[in-house]
Amino acid sequence: MAPQHATHSVLLCFRITPAYACASGNYTFYYTSLDVKTRVDDLIKKLSLQEKIGNLVDGAAGVSRLRIPIYEWWSEILHGVSNTGPGVHFTSLVPGATSFPQVILTAASFNQSLFEINGKVVSTEARAMYNVGLGGLTNWSPNVNIFRDPKWGRSQETPGEDPTLTSIMLEVYGKEMTVIKTGLRLLLAADTIQPMIWIIGKEIKDTPSIPWLHNKIWTMHFNLHSRAVFLMEILPVSWIINDPKLVTALSFLFCFKLNCFCRVDLHCGTFLAENTESAVNKGVVIESVIDRALTNNLAALMRLGFFDGDPKKQLCGNLGPKDMCTLEIQKLAREAARQGIVLLKNTAGSLLLYPVDIKSLAVIGSNANAIHTLLGNYEAEQSNACLVLNCFIDGSKLVLFQAGCSNVSCATAQVDEAKKIGAAADAVVLVMDSDLSIEAESLDRVDITLPGQQSLLISEVVNISKGPVILVIMSGGGWKYNLQNTAPKLPAFSGLVSPGKRVELQ
């Protein structure tokens, strides 16, 4: 009867959501009264080589005989819980999460208290997702690269070009994400593509995870020595998540030497799971190196409570769907967008647009009616996001809309249609520039001029409009627009980068 009972308990345990290691059986690593090192050492001693290898990748295989379920390390929370990675799933129980403004817009507020509150909210929603089996405990964020090139496709993910602001935002956001009074809420991995996290100083040594991503310079001339010095001397105890693009681009033998030398402990991909055993058999890597890597990985999950039983009975176990997208959080997201919007020009008397003066308003530009431009990349799933166009529809005025271009890179523009509503309205709002089709991860812009026929569209509308024209630029990176011919009739314009689920421009 005992074996039947044991089998039944395993099946029952794996049906429970969320996934966690089921604390049953006389296993030392399940004893929460012991320190993390003792528990991890005990667990590693119980694992075969194949079981160890299966847990070196983001889709960790788990160990069913020890009641350890599979676990997905890859979840994204750049500016809200996102289902971009495989670790998060939205369902009817939780259809979406709060999407705060893209990082570079929030950073433009220079408001440290706002960074703190955002971190608390996102970590709360992420933990709530885990508690109902729809998310993980480990999250890959933030992106702390310094924004150097205005054409870079991932610039929107960063706090910008200011190293001081970047370090402050990383410290505050990371602290609020991970630390609570009596434990660790989530595990964060600071994302860097270029080795610019020196700005953190000695605090970088305490970062629990550093995913060192694909560096295009290194694929041409890989400076192994400088990278190893950084990883071994500056990060003596931290663990590294390697990037699949880099791993698969290098030879089998060199990959393992590089991984072992540079302390790569977890790989986003399948390379280590598929090739490590062969590397051990060929003498390229010894099992003690695997043990070191696995020690770091398992210690992180131990600290997060993954091996402590039902998370609903632990700290933060009361969080759930009721804590997602609350009215209070929606107000906060809207306020974050307001604080980050940069007003670049406002000729006296142009803004605000008072209802008593504006009876009709023309809104022109494809970005005014584009959900993905509103949210940015690594976005959270949304069911009721407020489009820029919708912000102006309040019943107090006539709102006319014309895209002007079928997309941001349009070869031809619907100039006549745009001019028609521009001439008829008391005021015009032009919502222009880029979107994720020309500016995203692995997609850098070729120049910083307004794409397609947008410059022509702006000039034609500005010159025919009878009232004030407000230009709103929605772009993650830099942009250039020649104001020479339109400046006198363009009294106001602002910069707006993916303001998230809620934005108000009125």
Coordinates of C-alpha atoms in Angstrom, one line a residue:
M1 CA 0.0 0.0 0.0
A2 CA 2.9 2.4 0.7
P3 CA 4.1 2.6 -2.9
Q4 CA 0.5 3.3 -4.1
H5 CA 0.1 6.0 -1.5
A6 CA 3.4 7.6 -2.5
T7 CA 2.4 7.6 -6.2
H8 CA -0.9 9.1 -5.4
S9 CA 0.7 11.9 -3.3
V10 CA 3.0 12.8 -6.2
L11 CA 0.2 13.1 -8.7
L12 CA -1.9 15.1 -6.4
C13 CA 1.0 17.4 -5.6
F14 CA 1.7 18.1 -9.3
R15 CA -1.9 19.0 -9.9
I16 CA -1.8 21.8 -7.3
T17 CA -1.2 25.3 -8.7
P18 CA 1.2 27.0 -8.5
A19 CA 4.0 24.5 -9.1
Y20 CA 6.3 24.1 -6.1
A21 CA 8.5 21.3 -4.7
C22 CA 6.2 19.2 -2.5
A23 CA 7.6 19.0 1.0
S24 CA 7.0 15.3 1.7
G25 CA 9.4 12.5 2.4
N26 CA 12.4 12.4 4.7
Y27 CA 14.6 14.8 2.7
T28 CA 16.9 17.2 4.5
F29 CA 16.5 19.8 1.7
Y30 CA 12.9 20.2 2.6
Y31 CA 13.6 21.2 6.2
T32 CA 13.0 24.9 6.4
S33 CA 14.7 25.2 9.8
L34 CA 18.0 24.6 8.1
D35 CA 20.1 27.2 6.3
V36 CA 20.0 27.4 2.5
K37 CA 23.5 26.0 2.0
T38 CA 22.9 22.9 4.0
R39 CA 19.6 22.3 2.1
V40 CA 21.2 22.9 -1.3
D41 CA 24.2 20.7 -0.6
D42 CA 21.8 17.9 0.5
L43 CA 19.7 18.2 -2.7
I44 CA 22.7 18.2 -5.0
K45 CA 24.1 15.0 -3.4
K46 CA 20.8 13.3 -4.3
L47 CA 20.9 14.2 -8.0
S48 CA 22.2 12.1 -10.8
L49 CA 24.3 13.8 -13.5
Q50 CA 21.4 13.7 -15.9
E51 CA 19.1 15.3 -13.4
K52 CA 21.6 18.1 -12.7
I53 CA 22.0 18.8 -16.4
G54 CA 18.3 19.0 -16.9
N55 CA 18.2 21.9 -14.5
L56 CA 20.8 24.1 -16.1
V57 CA 18.4 25.7 -18.6
D58 CA 15.5 28.1 -18.2
G59 CA 13.0 25.3 -18.8
A60 CA 14.3 23.3 -15.8
A61 CA 13.2 19.7 -16.0
G62 CA 12.7 19.2 -12.2
V63 CA 13.1 15.9 -10.5
S64 CA 9.9 13.9 -10.2
R65 CA 11.2 11.2 -7.9
L66 CA 12.1 14.0 -5.4
R67 CA 8.7 15.7 -5.9
I68 CA 10.4 18.7 -7.6
P69 CA 8.3 19.9 -10.6
I70 CA 9.5 21.5 -13.8
Y71 CA 10.1 25.2 -13.5
E72 CA 10.4 28.0 -16.0
W73 CA 12.9 30.7 -15.0
W74 CA 12.1 33.1 -17.8
S75 CA 9.5 35.7 -16.9
E76 CA 9.5 39.3 -17.9
I77 CA 8.5 42.3 -15.8
L78 CA 10.2 45.3 -17.6
H79 CA 7.3 47.6 -17.0
G80 CA 4.7 45.2 -15.9
V81 CA 4.1 41.5 -15.8
S82 CA 4.5 40.4 -19.4
N83 CA 3.7 37.1 -21.2
T84 CA 6.6 37.7 -23.6
G85 CA 8.5 35.0 -21.9
P86 CA 7.2 31.4 -21.4
G87 CA 6.9 31.7 -17.6
V88 CA 3.8 33.8 -17.6
H89 CA 0.3 32.9 -18.9
F90 CA -2.9 35.0 -18.9
T91 CA -6.2 33.2 -18.7
S92 CA -9.8 34.1 -17.8
L93 CA -8.8 34.0 -14.2
V94 CA -6.2 36.8 -14.8
P95 CA -6.7 38.2 -18.3
G96 CA -4.0 40.8 -18.0
A97 CA -1.6 42.8 -15.8
T98 CA -0.9 46.5 -15.3
S99 CA 1.2 48.0 -18.1
F100 CA 3.2 50.9 -16.7
P101 CA 4.8 53.4 -19.1
Q102 CA 7.9 52.1 -20.9
V103 CA 11.0 52.5 -18.8
I104 CA 12.5 55.5 -20.6
L105 CA 9.2 57.4 -20.1
T106 CA 9.1 56.6 -16.4
A107 CA 12.7 57.6 -16.0
A108 CA 12.0 60.9 -17.6
S109 CA 9.9 61.8 -14.5
F110 CA 13.2 61.8 -12.4
N111 CA 10.9 60.8 -9.5
Q112 CA 12.5 58.3 -7.2
S113 CA 9.3 57.7 -5.2
L114 CA 7.6 56.8 -8.5
F115 CA 10.2 54.2 -9.2
E116 CA 9.7 52.7 -5.8
I117 CA 5.9 52.5 -6.1
N118 CA 6.1 51.0 -9.6
G119 CA 8.5 48.3 -8.3
K120 CA 6.1 47.5 -5.4
V121 CA 3.1 47.2 -7.7
V122 CA 4.8 45.1 -10.3
S123 CA 6.3 42.7 -7.8
T124 CA 2.9 42.4 -6.1
E125 CA 1.2 41.5 -9.4
A126 CA 4.1 39.1 -10.3
R127 CA 3.8 37.3 -7.0
A128 CA 0.0 37.2 -7.3
M129 CA 0.5 35.5 -10.7
Y130 CA 2.8 32.9 -9.2
N131 CA 0.3 32.1 -6.4
V132 CA -2.4 31.1 -8.9
G133 CA 0.0 29.1 -11.1
L134 CA 0.3 31.6 -13.9
G135 CA 3.8 33.0 -13.4
G136 CA 7.2 32.3 -11.9
L137 CA 9.3 33.6 -9.1
T138 CA 12.3 34.7 -11.2
N139 CA 12.0 37.6 -13.5
W140 CA 14.4 39.1 -16.1
S141 CA 14.5 42.9 -15.6
P142 CA 15.5 45.7 -15.8
N143 CA 17.6 46.6 -18.8
V144 CA 20.4 48.9 -17.4
N145 CA 22.3 49.7 -20.6
I146 CA 23.2 53.3 -21.2
F147 CA 21.3 54.7 -24.1
R148 CA 24.2 55.7 -26.5
D149 CA 22.8 55.7 -30.0
P150 CA 19.4 57.2 -30.8
K151 CA 18.9 54.6 -33.5
W152 CA 19.2 51.6 -31.1
G153 CA 16.0 49.6 -31.2
R154 CA 16.0 48.7 -27.5
S155 CA 16.6 52.2 -26.2
Q156 CA 13.0 52.4 -24.9
E157 CA 13.7 49.7 -22.4
T158 CA 16.5 51.7 -20.7
P159 CA 16.4 54.6 -18.2
G160 CA 18.2 56.7 -20.8
E161 CA 21.7 58.2 -21.3
D162 CA 22.3 59.4 -17.7
P163 CA 24.4 56.9 -15.7
T164 CA 23.4 58.4 -12.4
L165 CA 19.7 58.2 -13.1
T166 CA 20.2 54.6 -14.5
S167 CA 21.9 53.5 -11.3
I168 CA 19.3 55.2 -9.0
M169 CA 16.4 53.6 -11.0
L170 CA 18.0 50.2 -10.9
E171 CA 18.8 50.3 -7.2
V172 CA 15.3 51.5 -6.3
Y173 CA 13.4 49.3 -8.7
G174 CA 15.4 46.2 -7.8
K175 CA 15.0 46.8 -4.0
E176 CA 11.3 47.2 -4.2
M177 CA 11.0 44.1 -6.4
T178 CA 12.9 41.8 -4.2
V179 CA 13.0 42.9 -0.6
I180 CA 10.2 42.7 2.0
K181 CA 10.5 42.7 5.7
T182 CA 10.9 39.0 6.3
G183 CA 12.0 37.5 3.1
L184 CA 12.6 37.6 -0.7
R185 CA 9.5 38.4 -2.8
L186 CA 10.9 37.8 -6.3
L187 CA 14.3 37.3 -7.9
L188 CA 15.3 39.9 -10.4
A189 CA 18.0 39.6 -13.1
A190 CA 19.5 42.9 -14.3
D191 CA 19.7 42.8 -18.1
T192 CA 22.8 44.2 -19.8
I193 CA 23.9 43.9 -23.4
Q194 CA 27.0 46.0 -23.0
P195 CA 29.3 45.8 -19.9
M196 CA 28.1 49.1 -18.4
I197 CA 27.0 48.0 -15.0
W198 CA 30.2 49.4 -13.5
I199 CA 28.0 52.4 -12.6
I200 CA 26.5 50.4 -9.8
G201 CA 29.9 50.2 -8.0
K202 CA 30.3 47.7 -5.2
E203 CA 26.6 47.1 -5.0
I204 CA 26.8 45.0 -8.2
K205 CA 28.4 42.2 -6.1
D206 CA 25.1 41.8 -4.4
T207 CA 23.0 41.4 -7.5
P208 CA 21.5 37.9 -7.4
S209 CA 21.6 37.4 -11.2
I210 CA 23.2 39.0 -14.2
P211 CA 22.1 37.8 -17.7
W212 CA 25.0 38.7 -19.9
L213 CA 23.4 39.0 -23.3
H214 CA 24.6 38.8 -26.9
N215 CA 27.1 41.6 -27.7
K216 CA 27.5 42.2 -31.4
I217 CA 31.0 43.6 -30.9
W218 CA 32.1 40.4 -29.3
T219 CA 30.8 38.2 -32.0
M220 CA 33.3 39.9 -34.3
H221 CA 36.2 40.2 -31.8
F222 CA 35.4 38.4 -28.6
N223 CA 37.4 39.8 -25.7
L224 CA 37.4 36.7 -23.5
H225 CA 40.0 38.1 -21.1
S226 CA 38.2 41.3 -20.2
R227 CA 34.9 39.5 -19.9
A228 CA 36.4 36.9 -17.6
V229 CA 38.1 39.5 -15.4
F230 CA 34.8 41.3 -15.0
L231 CA 32.8 38.1 -14.2
M232 CA 35.4 36.5 -11.9
E233 CA 36.7 39.5 -10.0
I234 CA 33.7 41.9 -9.9
L235 CA 31.0 39.1 -9.6
P236 CA 32.7 36.5 -7.5
V237 CA 29.5 34.9 -6.3
S238 CA 26.8 35.9 -8.7
W239 CA 25.5 33.6 -11.4
I240 CA 25.2 34.4 -15.1
I241 CA 22.4 33.6 -17.5
N242 CA 23.9 33.2 -21.0
D243 CA 22.2 34.2 -24.2
P244 CA 21.1 31.6 -26.8
K245 CA 22.4 33.8 -29.7
L246 CA 25.9 33.8 -28.3
V247 CA 25.9 30.2 -27.2
T248 CA 24.8 28.8 -30.5
A249 CA 27.1 31.0 -32.5
L250 CA 30.2 29.5 -30.9
S251 CA 31.8 26.1 -31.3
F252 CA 30.8 23.3 -29.0
L253 CA 34.2 23.1 -27.3
F254 CA 34.8 26.8 -27.0
C255 CA 31.3 27.2 -25.6
F256 CA 31.9 24.9 -22.7
K257 CA 35.3 26.4 -21.9
L258 CA 33.7 29.9 -22.0
N259 CA 30.8 28.9 -19.9
C260 CA 32.9 27.2 -17.2
F261 CA 35.5 30.0 -17.2
C262 CA 32.9 32.8 -17.0
R263 CA 30.7 31.2 -14.5
V264 CA 27.6 30.6 -16.6
D265 CA 25.1 28.8 -14.4
L266 CA 21.8 28.9 -16.3
H267 CA 21.3 29.1 -20.1
C268 CA 18.2 30.5 -21.8
G269 CA 17.8 27.9 -24.4
T270 CA 18.5 24.1 -24.7
F271 CA 22.3 24.0 -25.4
L272 CA 23.4 23.0 -22.0
A273 CA 20.7 20.4 -21.6
E274 CA 21.5 18.8 -24.9
N275 CA 25.3 18.9 -24.8
T276 CA 26.6 19.0 -21.2
E277 CA 26.7 15.2 -20.7
S278 CA 28.7 14.8 -23.8
A279 CA 31.1 17.5 -22.6
V280 CA 31.6 15.7 -19.4
N281 CA 32.3 12.4 -21.2
K282 CA 34.9 14.2 -23.4
G283 CA 36.6 15.8 -20.4
V284 CA 35.7 19.3 -21.5
V285 CA 33.9 20.0 -18.2
I286 CA 34.0 18.2 -14.8
E287 CA 30.9 17.5 -12.7
S288 CA 32.0 19.8 -9.9
V289 CA 31.6 22.8 -12.2
I290 CA 28.0 21.7 -12.8
D291 CA 27.5 21.4 -9.1
R292 CA 28.7 24.9 -8.6
A293 CA 26.3 26.2 -11.2
L294 CA 23.4 24.2 -9.8
T295 CA 24.2 25.4 -6.3
N296 CA 23.6 29.0 -7.3
N297 CA 20.4 28.2 -9.2
L298 CA 18.9 26.1 -6.4
A299 CA 19.9 28.5 -3.7
A300 CA 17.9 31.2 -5.5
L301 CA 14.8 29.0 -5.5
M302 CA 15.4 28.0 -1.9
R303 CA 15.5 31.7 -0.8
L304 CA 12.2 32.3 -2.7
G305 CA 10.4 29.5 -0.9
F306 CA 10.1 27.1 -3.9
F307 CA 11.0 24.2 -1.6
D308 CA 9.0 25.4 1.4
G309 CA 5.6 23.9 0.5
D310 CA 2.4 25.6 -0.6
P311 CA 3.2 29.2 -1.3
K312 CA -0.4 30.2 -0.3
K313 CA 0.7 29.4 3.2
Q314 CA 3.8 31.4 3.0
L315 CA 4.6 35.1 3.1
C316 CA 2.7 36.9 0.3
G317 CA 0.5 33.9 0.0
N318 CA -2.7 36.0 0.2
L319 CA -1.9 37.7 -3.1
G320 CA -4.1 36.8 -6.0
P321 CA -6.4 38.0 -8.8
K322 CA -7.9 40.6 -6.5
D323 CA -4.6 42.4 -6.4
M324 CA -4.2 42.7 -10.2
C325 CA -5.1 45.9 -12.1
T326 CA -7.0 47.5 -9.3
L327 CA -8.5 51.0 -9.7
E328 CA -5.8 52.4 -7.4
I329 CA -3.0 50.8 -9.6
Q330 CA -4.6 52.1 -12.8
K331 CA -4.6 55.6 -11.3
L332 CA -0.9 55.2 -10.5
A333 CA -0.1 54.0 -14.0
R334 CA -1.9 57.0 -15.5
E335 CA 0.0 59.3 -13.1
A336 CA 3.3 57.7 -14.1
A337 CA 2.6 58.5 -17.7
R338 CA 1.7 62.1 -17.0
Q339 CA 4.9 62.6 -15.0
G340 CA 7.1 61.2 -17.8
I341 CA 5.7 63.1 -20.7
V342 CA 8.2 65.8 -21.8
L343 CA 6.8 69.1 -23.0
L344 CA 9.4 70.4 -25.5
K345 CA 7.7 73.5 -26.6
N346 CA 4.6 75.5 -25.4
T347 CA 4.2 79.0 -26.9
A348 CA 2.3 81.2 -24.5
G349 CA -1.4 80.6 -24.6
S350 CA -1.2 77.3 -26.6
L351 CA -1.8 74.8 -23.9
L352 CA -4.0 73.9 -22.2
L353 CA -6.8 73.4 -24.8
Y354 CA -9.9 74.8 -23.0
P355 CA -13.2 73.2 -23.9
V356 CA -14.8 76.6 -24.1
D357 CA -12.5 77.4 -27.0
I358 CA -12.2 74.1 -28.7
K359 CA -15.5 72.7 -30.0
S360 CA -13.8 70.5 -32.6
L361 CA -10.5 68.6 -32.5
A362 CA -8.7 66.8 -35.3
V363 CA -6.5 63.9 -34.3
I364 CA -4.1 62.8 -37.1
G365 CA -1.5 60.0 -37.2
S366 CA -1.5 56.2 -37.2
N367 CA 0.0 56.1 -33.7
A368 CA -3.1 57.7 -32.3
N369 CA -4.9 54.5 -32.8
A370 CA -2.2 51.9 -32.3
I371 CA -2.2 49.6 -29.3
H372 CA 1.3 48.3 -29.7
T373 CA 2.9 51.7 -29.9
L374 CA 1.0 52.6 -26.8
L375 CA 2.4 49.7 -24.8
G376 CA 5.9 49.3 -26.2
N377 CA 7.9 46.0 -26.1
Y378 CA 7.9 43.5 -23.3
E379 CA 4.4 44.6 -22.7
A380 CA 1.7 43.1 -20.5
E381 CA -1.4 41.6 -22.0
Q382 CA -4.2 44.2 -22.2
S383 CA -7.9 43.9 -22.6
N384 CA -9.0 47.5 -22.1
A385 CA -6.1 49.8 -22.9
C386 CA -7.0 53.4 -23.5
L387 CA -5.7 54.5 -27.0
V388 CA -4.4 58.0 -27.4
L389 CA -7.4 58.8 -29.7
N390 CA -9.8 57.7 -27.0
C391 CA -8.3 60.2 -24.6
F392 CA -9.9 63.1 -26.5
I393 CA -13.3 61.5 -26.9
D394 CA -15.2 62.9 -23.8
G395 CA -18.4 64.1 -25.3
S396 CA -17.6 67.8 -24.9
K397 CA -16.3 68.3 -28.5
L398 CA -16.4 66.9 -31.9
V399 CA -13.3 64.7 -32.5
L400 CA -12.2 64.0 -36.1
F401 CA -9.7 61.3 -36.8
Q402 CA -7.5 60.5 -39.9
A403 CA -4.5 58.2 -39.8
G404 CA -2.8 60.1 -42.6
C405 CA -0.6 57.1 -43.2
S406 CA -1.5 53.5 -43.3
N407 CA 1.6 52.8 -41.1
V408 CA 4.5 54.8 -39.8
S409 CA 6.7 54.0 -42.8
C410 CA 4.1 54.8 -45.4
A411 CA 5.4 55.5 -48.9
T412 CA 2.4 57.7 -49.6
A413 CA 0.3 59.8 -47.2
Q414 CA -3.4 60.6 -47.3
V415 CA -2.5 64.3 -47.2
D416 CA -5.8 65.6 -48.7
E417 CA -7.9 63.8 -46.1
A418 CA -5.7 65.0 -43.3
K419 CA -5.8 68.6 -44.5
K420 CA -9.5 68.5 -44.8
I421 CA -10.1 67.7 -41.1
G422 CA -7.2 69.8 -40.1
A423 CA -8.7 72.9 -41.7
A424 CA -12.1 72.3 -40.3
A425 CA -11.1 71.7 -36.6
D426 CA -10.5 74.4 -34.0
A427 CA -7.2 72.6 -33.0
V428 CA -5.1 69.7 -34.3
V429 CA -3.1 67.0 -32.5
L430 CA -0.6 65.2 -34.7
V431 CA 0.6 61.9 -33.2
M432 CA 3.7 60.8 -35.1
D433 CA 7.0 58.9 -35.4
S434 CA 7.9 55.2 -34.9
D435 CA 6.5 51.9 -33.7
L436 CA 7.8 48.4 -33.1
S437 CA 7.9 47.6 -36.8
I438 CA 11.0 49.8 -37.2
E439 CA 12.3 50.1 -33.6
A440 CA 12.5 47.1 -31.4
E441 CA 14.8 44.4 -30.1
S442 CA 17.1 43.2 -32.9
L443 CA 15.6 46.0 -35.1
D444 CA 17.6 49.2 -35.0
R445 CA 16.6 52.3 -36.9
V446 CA 18.7 53.3 -39.9
D447 CA 18.3 57.1 -39.2
I448 CA 16.5 59.4 -36.8
T449 CA 14.4 61.4 -39.2
L450 CA 10.6 60.9 -39.1
P451 CA 9.8 57.8 -41.1
G452 CA 7.8 57.6 -44.3
Q453 CA 5.9 60.6 -45.3
Q454 CA 5.3 62.0 -41.9
S455 CA 7.3 65.2 -42.3
L456 CA 5.3 66.0 -45.4
L457 CA 2.1 65.3 -43.6
I458 CA 3.0 67.5 -40.7
S459 CA 4.0 70.4 -42.9
E460 CA 0.8 70.2 -45.0
V461 CA -1.5 70.0 -42.0
V462 CA 0.3 72.8 -40.0
N463 CA 0.1 75.2 -43.0
I464 CA -3.6 74.8 -43.5
S465 CA -4.9 74.6 -40.0
K466 CA -6.8 77.6 -38.6
G467 CA -6.1 76.8 -34.9
P468 CA -3.1 75.6 -32.8
V469 CA -1.4 72.4 -33.8
I470 CA 0.2 70.2 -31.2
L471 CA 2.8 67.7 -32.3
V472 CA 3.2 64.5 -30.2
I473 CA 6.2 62.3 -30.9
M474 CA 5.8 58.7 -29.9
S475 CA 9.2 57.1 -30.2
G476 CA 11.4 54.9 -28.1
G477 CA 14.6 56.4 -29.5
G478 CA 15.8 59.8 -30.8
W479 CA 14.2 61.7 -33.6
K480 CA 14.8 64.7 -35.8
Y481 CA 12.3 67.1 -37.3
N482 CA 13.1 70.3 -39.2
L483 CA 10.9 73.0 -37.6
Q484 CA 12.1 75.7 -40.0
N485 CA 9.0 75.9 -42.1
T486 CA 6.4 75.0 -39.5
A487 CA 7.7 76.6 -36.2
P488 CA 5.4 79.7 -36.3
K489 CA 2.3 77.6 -36.6
L490 CA 3.4 74.7 -34.4
P491 CA 3.1 76.2 -30.9
A492 CA 3.5 73.1 -28.9
F493 CA 5.0 69.6 -29.1
S494 CA 5.9 66.9 -26.7
G495 CA 7.8 63.6 -26.4
L496 CA 5.8 60.5 -25.4
V497 CA 7.2 57.0 -25.2
S498 CA 4.8 54.1 -24.9
P499 CA 2.8 55.4 -22.0
G500 CA 1.3 52.1 -21.1
K501 CA -2.3 51.0 -20.5
R502 CA -3.6 54.4 -19.4
V503 CA -2.6 57.8 -20.8
E504 CA -4.4 61.1 -20.8
L505 CA -3.3 64.0 -23.0
Q506 CA -6.1 66.3 -22.4

